[in-house]
Short mmCIF file of C-alpha atoms and ligand atoms in Angstrom, two decimals:
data_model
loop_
_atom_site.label_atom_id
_atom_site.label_comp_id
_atom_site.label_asym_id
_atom_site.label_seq_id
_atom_site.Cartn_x
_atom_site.Cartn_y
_atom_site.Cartn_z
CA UNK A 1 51.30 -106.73 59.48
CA UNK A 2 53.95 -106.31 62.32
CA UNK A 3 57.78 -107.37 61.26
CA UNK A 4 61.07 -106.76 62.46
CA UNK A 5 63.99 -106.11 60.81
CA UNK A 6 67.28 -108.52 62.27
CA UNK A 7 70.71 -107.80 61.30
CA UNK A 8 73.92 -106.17 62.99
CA UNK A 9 74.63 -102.44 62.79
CA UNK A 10 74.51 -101.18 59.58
CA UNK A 11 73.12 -104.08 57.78
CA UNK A 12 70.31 -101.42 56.52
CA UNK A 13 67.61 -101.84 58.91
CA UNK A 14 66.69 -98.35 59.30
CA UNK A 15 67.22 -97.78 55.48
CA UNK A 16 64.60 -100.74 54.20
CA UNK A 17 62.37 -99.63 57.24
CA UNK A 18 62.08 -95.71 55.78
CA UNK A 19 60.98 -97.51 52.79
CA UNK A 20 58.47 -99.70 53.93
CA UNK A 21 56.64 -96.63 56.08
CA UNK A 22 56.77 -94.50 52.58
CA UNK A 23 55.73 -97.45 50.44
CA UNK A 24 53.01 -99.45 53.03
CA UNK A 25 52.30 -96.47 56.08
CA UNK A 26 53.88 -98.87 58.54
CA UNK A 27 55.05 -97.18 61.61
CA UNK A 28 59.24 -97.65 62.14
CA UNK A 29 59.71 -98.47 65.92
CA UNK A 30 63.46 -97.67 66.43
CA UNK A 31 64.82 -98.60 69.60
CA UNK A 32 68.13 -96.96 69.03
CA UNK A 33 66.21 -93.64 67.88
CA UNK A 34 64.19 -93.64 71.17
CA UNK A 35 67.29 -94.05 73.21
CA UNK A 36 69.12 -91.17 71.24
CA UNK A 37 66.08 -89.48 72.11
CA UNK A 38 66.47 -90.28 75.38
CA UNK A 39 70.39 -89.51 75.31
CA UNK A 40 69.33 -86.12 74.78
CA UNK A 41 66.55 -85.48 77.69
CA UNK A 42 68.70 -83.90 80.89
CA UNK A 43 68.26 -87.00 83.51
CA UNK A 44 69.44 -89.64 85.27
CA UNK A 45 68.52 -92.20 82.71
CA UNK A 46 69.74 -90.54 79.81
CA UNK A 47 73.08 -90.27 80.99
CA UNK A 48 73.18 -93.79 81.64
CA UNK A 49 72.41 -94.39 78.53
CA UNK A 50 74.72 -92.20 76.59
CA UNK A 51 77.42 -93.62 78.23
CA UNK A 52 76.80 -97.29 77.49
CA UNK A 53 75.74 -96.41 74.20
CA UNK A 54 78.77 -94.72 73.75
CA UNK A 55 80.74 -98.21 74.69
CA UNK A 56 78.69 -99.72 71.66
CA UNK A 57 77.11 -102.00 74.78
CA UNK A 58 73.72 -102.67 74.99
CA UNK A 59 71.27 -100.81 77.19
CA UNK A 60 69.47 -102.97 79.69
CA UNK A 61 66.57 -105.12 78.62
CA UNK A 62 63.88 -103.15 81.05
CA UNK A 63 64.70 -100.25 79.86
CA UNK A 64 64.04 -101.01 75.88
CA UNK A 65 61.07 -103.00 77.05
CA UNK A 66 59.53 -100.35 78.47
CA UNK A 67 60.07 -97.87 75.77
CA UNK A 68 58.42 -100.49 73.19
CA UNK A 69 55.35 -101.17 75.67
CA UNK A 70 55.12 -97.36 75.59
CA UNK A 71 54.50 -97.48 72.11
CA UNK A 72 52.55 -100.53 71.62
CA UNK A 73 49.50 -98.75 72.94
CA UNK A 74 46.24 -98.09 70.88
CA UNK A 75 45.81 -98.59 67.39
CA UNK A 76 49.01 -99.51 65.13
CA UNK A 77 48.05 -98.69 61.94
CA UNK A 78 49.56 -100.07 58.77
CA UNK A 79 51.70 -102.22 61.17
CA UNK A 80 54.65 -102.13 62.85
CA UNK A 81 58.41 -102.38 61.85
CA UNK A 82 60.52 -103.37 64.86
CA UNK A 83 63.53 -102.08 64.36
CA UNK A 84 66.68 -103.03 66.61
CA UNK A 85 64.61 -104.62 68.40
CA UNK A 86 64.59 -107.39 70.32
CA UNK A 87 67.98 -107.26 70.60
CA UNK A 88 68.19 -110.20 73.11
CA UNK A 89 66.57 -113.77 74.20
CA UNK A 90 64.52 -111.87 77.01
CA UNK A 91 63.39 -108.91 74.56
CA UNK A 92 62.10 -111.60 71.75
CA UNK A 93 60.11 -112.93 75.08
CA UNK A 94 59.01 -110.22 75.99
CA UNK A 95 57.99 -108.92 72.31
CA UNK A 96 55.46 -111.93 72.52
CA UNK A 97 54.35 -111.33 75.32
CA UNK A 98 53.43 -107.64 74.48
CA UNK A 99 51.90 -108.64 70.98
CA UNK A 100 49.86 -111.52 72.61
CA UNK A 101 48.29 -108.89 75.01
CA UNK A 102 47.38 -106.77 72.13
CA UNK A 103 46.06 -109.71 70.05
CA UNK A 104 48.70 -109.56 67.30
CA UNK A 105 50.71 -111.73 65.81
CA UNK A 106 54.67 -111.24 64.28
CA UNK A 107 54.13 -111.75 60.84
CA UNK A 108 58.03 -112.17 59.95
CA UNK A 109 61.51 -111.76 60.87
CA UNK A 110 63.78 -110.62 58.14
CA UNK A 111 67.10 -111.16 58.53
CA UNK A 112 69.83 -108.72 56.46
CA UNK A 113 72.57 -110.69 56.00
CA UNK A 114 75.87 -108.37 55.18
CA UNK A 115 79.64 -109.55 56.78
CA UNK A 116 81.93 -107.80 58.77
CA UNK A 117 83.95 -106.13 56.17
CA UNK A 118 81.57 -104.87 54.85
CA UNK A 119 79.62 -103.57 57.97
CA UNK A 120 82.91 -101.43 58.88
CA UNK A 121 82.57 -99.82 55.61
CA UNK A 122 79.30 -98.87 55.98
CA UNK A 123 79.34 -98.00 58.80
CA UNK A 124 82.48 -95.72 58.97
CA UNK A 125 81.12 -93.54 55.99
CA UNK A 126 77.50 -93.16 57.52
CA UNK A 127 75.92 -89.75 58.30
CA UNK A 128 72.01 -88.83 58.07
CA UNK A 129 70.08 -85.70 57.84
CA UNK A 130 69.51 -84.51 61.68
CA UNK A 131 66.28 -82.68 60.01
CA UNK A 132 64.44 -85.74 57.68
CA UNK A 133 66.57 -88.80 58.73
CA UNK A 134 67.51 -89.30 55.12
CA UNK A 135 70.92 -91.94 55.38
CA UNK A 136 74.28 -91.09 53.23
CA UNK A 137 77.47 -92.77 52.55
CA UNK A 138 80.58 -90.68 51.93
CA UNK A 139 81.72 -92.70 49.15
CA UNK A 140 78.43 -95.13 48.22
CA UNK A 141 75.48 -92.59 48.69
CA UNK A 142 76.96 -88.69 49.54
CA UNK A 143 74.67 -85.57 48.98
CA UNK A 144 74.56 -84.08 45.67
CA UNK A 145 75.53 -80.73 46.92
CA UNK A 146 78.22 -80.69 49.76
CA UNK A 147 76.53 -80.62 53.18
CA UNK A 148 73.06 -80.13 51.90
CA UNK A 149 70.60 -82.64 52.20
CA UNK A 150 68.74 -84.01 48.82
CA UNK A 151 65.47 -84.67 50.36
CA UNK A 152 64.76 -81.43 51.96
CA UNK A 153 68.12 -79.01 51.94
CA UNK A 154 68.48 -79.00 55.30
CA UNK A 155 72.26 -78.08 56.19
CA UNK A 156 71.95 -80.31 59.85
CA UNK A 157 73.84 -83.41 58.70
CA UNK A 158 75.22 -85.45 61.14
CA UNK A 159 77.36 -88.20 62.13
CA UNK A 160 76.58 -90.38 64.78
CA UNK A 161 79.05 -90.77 68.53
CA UNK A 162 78.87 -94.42 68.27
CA UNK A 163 80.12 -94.80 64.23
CA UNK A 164 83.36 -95.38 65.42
CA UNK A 165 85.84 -98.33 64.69
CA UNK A 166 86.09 -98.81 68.39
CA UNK A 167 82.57 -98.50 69.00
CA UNK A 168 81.50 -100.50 66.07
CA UNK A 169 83.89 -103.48 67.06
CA UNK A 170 81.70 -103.59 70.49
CA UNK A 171 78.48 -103.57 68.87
CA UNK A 172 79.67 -106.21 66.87
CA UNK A 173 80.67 -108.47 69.45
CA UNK A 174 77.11 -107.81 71.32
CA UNK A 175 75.52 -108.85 68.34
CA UNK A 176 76.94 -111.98 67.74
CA UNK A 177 76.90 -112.80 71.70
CA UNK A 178 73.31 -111.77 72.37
CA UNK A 179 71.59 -111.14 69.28
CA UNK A 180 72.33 -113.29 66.52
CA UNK A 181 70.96 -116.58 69.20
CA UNK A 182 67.21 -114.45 68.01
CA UNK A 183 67.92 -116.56 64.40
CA UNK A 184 67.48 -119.86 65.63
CA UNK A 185 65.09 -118.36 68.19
CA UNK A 186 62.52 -116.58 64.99
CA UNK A 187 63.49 -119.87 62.65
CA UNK A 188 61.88 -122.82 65.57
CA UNK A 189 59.38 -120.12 65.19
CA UNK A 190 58.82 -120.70 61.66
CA UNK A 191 59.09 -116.94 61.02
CA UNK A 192 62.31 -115.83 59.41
CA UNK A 193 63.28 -115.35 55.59
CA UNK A 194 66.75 -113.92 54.88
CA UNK A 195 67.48 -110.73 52.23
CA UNK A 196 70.97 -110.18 50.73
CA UNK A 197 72.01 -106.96 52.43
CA UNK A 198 74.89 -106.54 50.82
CA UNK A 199 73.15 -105.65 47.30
CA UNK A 200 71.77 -102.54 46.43
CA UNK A 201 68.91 -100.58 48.41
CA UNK A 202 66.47 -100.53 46.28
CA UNK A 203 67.33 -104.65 45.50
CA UNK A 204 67.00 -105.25 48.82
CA UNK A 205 64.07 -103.04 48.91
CA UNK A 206 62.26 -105.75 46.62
CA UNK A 207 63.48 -109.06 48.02
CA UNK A 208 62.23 -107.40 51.30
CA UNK A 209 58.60 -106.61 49.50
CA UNK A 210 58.66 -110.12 48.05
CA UNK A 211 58.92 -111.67 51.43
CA UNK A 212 55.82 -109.45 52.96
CA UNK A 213 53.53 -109.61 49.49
CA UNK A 214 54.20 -113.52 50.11
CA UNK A 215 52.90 -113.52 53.37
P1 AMP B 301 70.99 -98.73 66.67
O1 AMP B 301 70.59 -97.35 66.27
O2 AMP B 301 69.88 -99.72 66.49
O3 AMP B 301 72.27 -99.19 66.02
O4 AMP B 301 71.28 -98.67 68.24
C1 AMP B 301 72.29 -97.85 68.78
C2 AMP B 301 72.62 -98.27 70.21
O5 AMP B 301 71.44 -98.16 71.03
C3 AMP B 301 73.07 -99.73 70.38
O6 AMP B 301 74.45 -99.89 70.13
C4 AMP B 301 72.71 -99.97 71.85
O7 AMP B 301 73.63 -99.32 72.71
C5 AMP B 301 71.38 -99.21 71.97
N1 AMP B 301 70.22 -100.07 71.63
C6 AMP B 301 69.37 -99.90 70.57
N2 AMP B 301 68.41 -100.85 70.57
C7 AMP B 301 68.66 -101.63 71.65
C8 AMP B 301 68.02 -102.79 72.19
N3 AMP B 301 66.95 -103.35 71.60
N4 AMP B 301 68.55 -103.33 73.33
C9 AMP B 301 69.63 -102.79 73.94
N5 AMP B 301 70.28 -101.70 73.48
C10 AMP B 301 69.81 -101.12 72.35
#
C-alpha cells in the first residue's frame, strides 16, 4: 500500500508517518529529511539547498524528483509513505509516472487538515530527538526529564533552522501557492480522504488507520 501524507508544515505528517512504519512496517520517504541530509554533505548542492531551505522556499522540482527515484528502486516492502512529497503539480506528475514504471498504484492521499493559528503554534514549540527522531512540543508534548529524550535518553535534542516565524510564514505561503492545487489534483483522482489534524495524535492516528483498513 503506497500513501502520502498532504498537509502544510506541521500539520503532523512526519508524526502519523512514525506511526504507521511502527504499527504496518511501511517505509517513511521524507523529502525534507533527505534534503537535511543533504544540507549536511560538504557540496555544491547542499549549499544550495540550505540556503533556500533556510528562506522556507521550496527546493527545485528535479532535485526532489531525483532523490525519490533514488529510492523507489527494488522492493518496497510494507509500502511506502510519501511524506512532503509531491509538493507541486509537476512532482504529483512525476510521482505517477515513477509508480507506473514500477507497476504500483497510490492507494490514497490523506490530507491533515489543521489552520494557520494553529500551525504557528506547533510549529514554534517543535524540537525532535537528533538520535531517534522522536517529535516534542514545549508546551503540548515536552520530555519528561529536561533535555533527555523519553524514547531512548539521548541528550541530542534539537530544534530545527527553518522553525522560525519568518521562515514558517514562507513555507506557508508556498504551500498554499504550489501545494494545496495537489487537493483538487488527488480528489479528480478519486484518491483523497481528509483527517482532523488538529485533534490529538493518537486520534488522528485512528481516523488515519480507518481510512487505510477501508481501503
Ligand atoms: P519538511 O521537513 O517537509 O517541512 O521540509 C522542509 C523544507 O525542505 C521545505 O520547507 C522545503 O524547503 C524543502 N522540501 C521538502 N520537501 C520538498 C519538496 N517535495 N519539494 C520542494 N522542497 C521540499
Amino acid at each position: 500500500m503506497n500513501i502520502i501524507l498532504l498537509g502544510p508544515p506541521g500539520a503532523g505528517k512526519g508524526t502519523q508517518a512514525k506511526i504507521l512504519v511502527e504499527e504496518r512496517g511501511m517505509i517513511q520517504l521524507s523529502t525534507g529529511d533527505m534534503l537535511r541530509e543533504a544540507k549536511e554533505s560538504d557540496t555544491e548542492m547542499g549549499r544550495r539547498v540550505a540556503e533556500v531551505m533556510a528562506r522556507g522556499e521550496l527546493v527545485t522540482d528535479e532535485i526532489v524528483i531525483g532523490l525519490i527515484e533514488e529510492k523507489l528502486t527494488g522492493d518496497n516492502g510494507g509500502g511506502l509513505i510519501f511524506d512532503g512529497f509531491p509538493r507541486t503539480l509537476a512532482q504529483a506528475d512525476a510521482l505517477g509516472e515513477l509508480l507506473e514504471k514500477k507497476g504500483a498504484a497510490l492507494d490514497a492521499v490523506i490530507e491533515m487538515r489543521v489552520d494557520d493559528e494553529a500551525l504557528v503554534a506547533r510549529v514554534s514549540g517543535r524540537f525532535t530527538c537528533g538520535n531517534c527522531g522522536a517529535v516534542y512540543h514545549d508546551e503540548t508534548r515536552p520530555t519528561k526529564v529536561a533535555g533527555v529524550c523519553d524514547v531512548c535518553g539521548s541528550h541530542d535534542l534539537k530544534r530545527r533552522a527553518d522553525d522560525n516565524a519568518e521562515s514558517l510564514k514562507q513555507r506557508l505561503m508556498e504551500y498554499y501557492k504550489k501545494t494545496s492545487p495537489l487537493l483538487g489534483y488527488y480528489y479528480c483522482k478519486g484518491n483523497l480522504t481528509g483527517v482532523d489534524g488538529l485533534s490529538d495524535i493518537p486520534v488522528v492516528a485512528a481516523q488515519v488507520k480507518e481510512v487505510l483498513d477501508n481501503l
